[in-house]
Amino acid sequence: NAGVMQNPRHLVRRRGQEARLRCSPMKGHSHVYWYRQLPEEGLKFMVYLQKENIIDESGMPKERFSAEFPKEGPSILRIQQVVRGDSAAYFCASSPRQTPQETQYFGPGTRLLVL
Amino acid sequence: AQSVTQLGSHVSVSEGALVLLRCNYSSSVPPYLFWYVQYPNQGLQLLLKYTSAATLVKGINGFEAEFKKSETSFHLTKPSAHMSDAAEYFCAVRQETSGSRLTFGEGTQLTVNP
């Protein structure tokens, strides 16, 4: 059973460009979570999605950020008009159920660098 | 609201020595607690988790943690450090009323000296 897959692993963008980060959950997992890790900090929750639904986006910046998890295909985190402060590692996690004791399995992350 | 505090952003031990990484939580309801390890340029791997079944939890790679409600702590220990234990360790909390999110501490970087 392959783990959570994320691509690209590294992404370089210039200010003002768009960044698209992809996440394929583990097989059988229908719950996806995105977290952001700024340099020298812990992970901060951004958004929780199930297939075709955004369940909790309370951690998402109000502007420029969006996420989706379509019926077919990976989950996408989209950042429009990137700024230097968006430089961070973005991690996706998945779980088979949404219960508090359920383990979230993390992907290797996408490291975004904005020049 | 829930939060996690990890005391000591950097911990250094000698190979073979005891590893103790501290985690204190703040939660208004019984929490679920997790320890994850992150190796350089990799994702997070679950070491162990507390889900109220037993206060002493054993995890992978010889790590264990004890939930102490009176001290609101969930410290991570390993009797004898190995060079391969060098990594960053994150404590996280989740509770019934917070929905799906994990709330992470700031992390502790563990260095193991030969």
Coordinates of C-alpha atoms in Angstrom, one line a residue:
Chain A
N1 CA 0.0 0.0 0.0
A2 CA 1.7 3.1 -1.2
G3 CA 1.9 6.0 1.2
V4 CA 0.6 9.5 0.8
M5 CA 2.2 11.0 -2.3
Q6 CA 2.8 14.6 -3.0
N7 CA 4.2 16.4 -6.0
P8 CA 6.2 18.2 -6.8
R9 CA 8.6 17.7 -3.9
H10 CA 10.2 21.1 -4.6
L11 CA 8.7 24.0 -6.3
V12 CA 10.2 27.4 -7.2
R13 CA 8.1 30.3 -8.1
R14 CA 8.6 34.0 -8.7
R15 CA 6.4 36.5 -6.9
G16 CA 3.0 36.8 -8.5
Q17 CA 3.0 33.4 -10.1
E18 CA 0.7 30.5 -9.2
A19 CA 1.6 27.4 -7.2
R20 CA -0.2 24.1 -7.5
L21 CA 0.5 21.4 -5.0
R22 CA -0.9 17.9 -5.4
C23 CA -1.6 15.2 -2.9
S24 CA -2.7 11.6 -3.5
P25 CA -4.0 10.0 -0.3
M26 CA -3.3 6.5 0.7
K27 CA -5.5 3.9 -1.0
G28 CA -8.9 3.7 0.8
H29 CA -8.5 7.1 2.5
S30 CA -11.1 9.6 1.8
H31 CA -10.1 12.3 4.3
V32 CA -7.3 14.8 3.4
Y33 CA -5.7 17.4 5.5
W34 CA -3.2 20.2 4.5
Y35 CA -0.7 21.7 6.9
R36 CA 1.9 24.3 6.4
Q37 CA 5.3 24.4 8.1
L38 CA 7.1 27.7 8.1
P39 CA 10.9 27.7 8.7
E40 CA 11.8 26.9 12.3
E41 CA 8.1 26.4 13.2
G42 CA 5.7 23.5 13.8
L43 CA 3.0 22.5 11.5
K44 CA -0.2 24.6 11.2
F45 CA -3.5 23.2 10.1
M46 CA -4.9 24.8 6.9
V47 CA -7.8 22.8 5.6
Y48 CA -9.7 19.5 5.8
L49 CA -11.4 17.9 2.8
Q50 CA -13.4 14.9 1.9
K51 CA -14.2 13.9 -1.6
E52 CA -15.8 17.0 -3.4
N53 CA -16.3 18.8 0.0
I54 CA -14.4 21.2 2.0
I55 CA -15.2 20.4 5.6
D56 CA -13.0 22.8 7.6
E57 CA -11.0 25.6 6.1
S58 CA -10.6 27.7 9.2
G59 CA -6.8 27.6 8.9
M60 CA -6.6 28.8 5.3
P61 CA -5.6 32.4 4.6
K62 CA -8.7 34.2 3.3
E63 CA -7.1 35.4 0.1
R64 CA -5.1 33.7 -2.7
F65 CA -5.4 30.2 -1.2
S66 CA -7.8 27.5 -2.2
A67 CA -8.1 23.7 -2.0
E68 CA -10.1 21.0 -3.7
F69 CA -10.5 17.3 -3.6
P70 CA -12.4 16.2 -6.7
K71 CA -14.2 13.0 -7.1
E72 CA -11.4 11.7 -9.4
G73 CA -7.8 12.6 -9.0
P74 CA -5.6 14.1 -6.3
S75 CA -6.3 16.9 -3.9
I76 CA -5.0 20.3 -5.0
L77 CA -3.8 23.2 -2.9
R78 CA -3.6 26.3 -5.0
I79 CA -1.8 29.5 -4.1
Q80 CA -2.4 32.4 -6.4
Q81 CA 0.0 35.4 -6.8
V82 CA 2.6 33.9 -4.5
V83 CA 4.5 36.2 -2.1
R84 CA 7.8 35.5 -0.3
G85 CA 6.0 34.8 2.9
D86 CA 4.4 31.7 1.2
S87 CA 7.8 30.0 1.2
A88 CA 7.3 27.0 3.4
A89 CA 6.9 23.2 3.4
Y90 CA 3.3 22.1 2.7
F91 CA 2.3 18.7 4.0
C92 CA -0.7 16.6 3.1
A93 CA -2.1 13.9 5.4
S94 CA -4.8 11.4 4.9
S95 CA -6.9 9.1 7.1
P96 CA -9.5 6.4 6.4
R97 CA -12.0 7.9 9.0
Q98 CA -12.6 11.1 10.7
T99 CA -12.4 10.3 14.4
P100 CA -10.2 12.1 16.9
Q101 CA -8.0 9.0 17.6
E102 CA -7.5 8.2 14.0
T103 CA -3.9 8.4 12.8
Q104 CA -3.2 11.0 10.1
Y105 CA -0.6 9.7 7.6
F106 CA 1.7 12.3 6.2
G107 CA 3.3 12.7 2.8
P108 CA 6.8 13.9 2.2
G109 CA 5.8 17.4 1.6
T110 CA 6.2 20.1 -1.1
R111 CA 8.8 22.7 -0.4
L112 CA 7.8 25.9 -2.0
L113 CA 10.4 28.7 -2.5
V114 CA 9.2 32.0 -3.7
L115 CA 11.9 34.2 -5.2
Chain B
A1 CA -9.0 25.8 22.9
Q2 CA -6.2 23.4 22.8
S3 CA -2.5 23.9 22.6
V4 CA 0.8 22.1 23.0
T5 CA 4.1 23.2 24.5
Q6 CA 7.3 21.4 23.9
L7 CA 10.0 22.5 26.3
G8 CA 13.4 22.8 24.7
S9 CA 13.6 23.4 21.0
H10 CA 17.0 21.6 21.0
V11 CA 18.0 18.6 23.0
S12 CA 21.4 17.0 22.8
V13 CA 22.3 13.6 24.3
S14 CA 25.2 11.1 24.0
E15 CA 24.7 7.8 22.2
G16 CA 23.4 5.3 24.7
A17 CA 22.0 8.0 27.1
L18 CA 18.4 8.5 28.1
V19 CA 16.2 10.5 25.7
L20 CA 13.6 12.7 27.3
L21 CA 11.5 15.1 25.2
R22 CA 8.9 17.1 27.0
C23 CA 5.4 17.9 26.0
N24 CA 2.6 19.6 27.9
Y25 CA -0.8 20.1 26.6
S26 CA -3.7 22.4 27.3
S27 CA -7.1 21.0 26.7
S28 CA -10.6 21.5 28.2
V29 CA -11.6 18.0 27.4
P30 CA -9.7 14.7 27.4
P31 CA -7.3 14.8 24.5
Y32 CA -5.8 12.4 22.1
L33 CA -2.1 12.9 21.9
F34 CA 0.4 12.0 19.3
W35 CA 4.2 12.0 18.8
Y36 CA 5.6 12.3 15.3
V37 CA 9.2 12.2 14.1
Q38 CA 10.5 14.1 11.1
Y39 CA 13.8 13.3 9.4
P40 CA 15.4 15.9 7.2
N41 CA 13.4 16.8 4.1
Q42 CA 10.9 14.1 4.8
G43 CA 7.3 14.0 6.0
L44 CA 6.1 13.1 9.5
Q45 CA 6.0 9.6 10.8
L46 CA 3.9 8.5 13.7
L47 CA 5.9 7.2 16.7
L48 CA 3.0 6.6 19.1
K49 CA -0.4 7.9 20.2
Y50 CA -2.5 8.1 23.3
T51 CA -6.2 7.3 22.9
S52 CA -7.2 6.7 26.6
A53 CA -6.7 2.9 26.5
A54 CA -3.6 2.9 28.6
T55 CA -1.5 5.7 30.1
L56 CA 1.8 4.2 29.1
V57 CA 2.1 4.0 25.4
K58 CA 4.8 2.1 23.5
G59 CA 5.7 3.1 20.0
I60 CA 8.1 2.3 17.3
N61 CA 11.9 2.4 17.5
G62 CA 11.9 1.8 21.3
F63 CA 10.1 5.0 22.2
E64 CA 7.4 5.3 24.8
A65 CA 5.4 8.0 26.4
E66 CA 3.3 8.3 29.5
F67 CA 0.1 10.3 29.8
K68 CA -0.1 12.1 33.1
K69 CA -3.4 13.9 33.5
S70 CA -2.4 15.6 36.8
E71 CA 0.6 17.2 35.1
T72 CA -1.1 17.6 31.7
S73 CA 2.0 16.0 30.2
F74 CA 2.9 13.4 27.6
H75 CA 6.7 13.2 27.6
L76 CA 8.5 11.0 25.2
T77 CA 11.3 8.8 26.4
K78 CA 13.8 6.2 25.1
P79 CA 16.2 4.4 27.4
S80 CA 19.2 4.4 25.1
A81 CA 19.7 6.9 22.3
H82 CA 21.0 5.7 18.9
M83 CA 22.6 7.9 16.3
S84 CA 19.7 7.2 14.0
D85 CA 17.3 8.9 16.5
A86 CA 18.6 12.3 15.4
A87 CA 15.6 14.1 14.0
E88 CA 12.9 16.6 14.9
Y89 CA 10.1 15.4 17.1
F90 CA 6.6 16.9 17.3
C91 CA 4.0 16.5 19.9
A92 CA 0.4 17.0 18.7
V93 CA -3.1 17.1 20.3
R94 CA -6.5 16.5 19.0
Q95 CA -9.8 16.5 20.8
E96 CA -13.4 15.6 20.1
T97 CA -14.6 19.2 20.0
S98 CA -11.9 20.5 17.7
G99 CA -12.9 18.5 14.7
S100 CA -10.3 17.1 12.5
R101 CA -7.3 19.2 13.1
L102 CA -4.1 18.2 14.8
T103 CA -2.5 21.0 16.8
F104 CA 1.3 20.7 16.9
G105 CA 4.0 21.9 19.2
E106 CA 6.9 23.8 17.9
G107 CA 9.1 20.8 17.7
T108 CA 12.3 19.6 19.4
Q109 CA 15.4 18.9 17.5
L110 CA 17.2 15.9 18.9
T111 CA 21.0 15.6 18.4
V112 CA 22.8 12.4 19.3
N113 CA 26.5 12.7 19.9
P114 CA 28.9 9.8 19.5

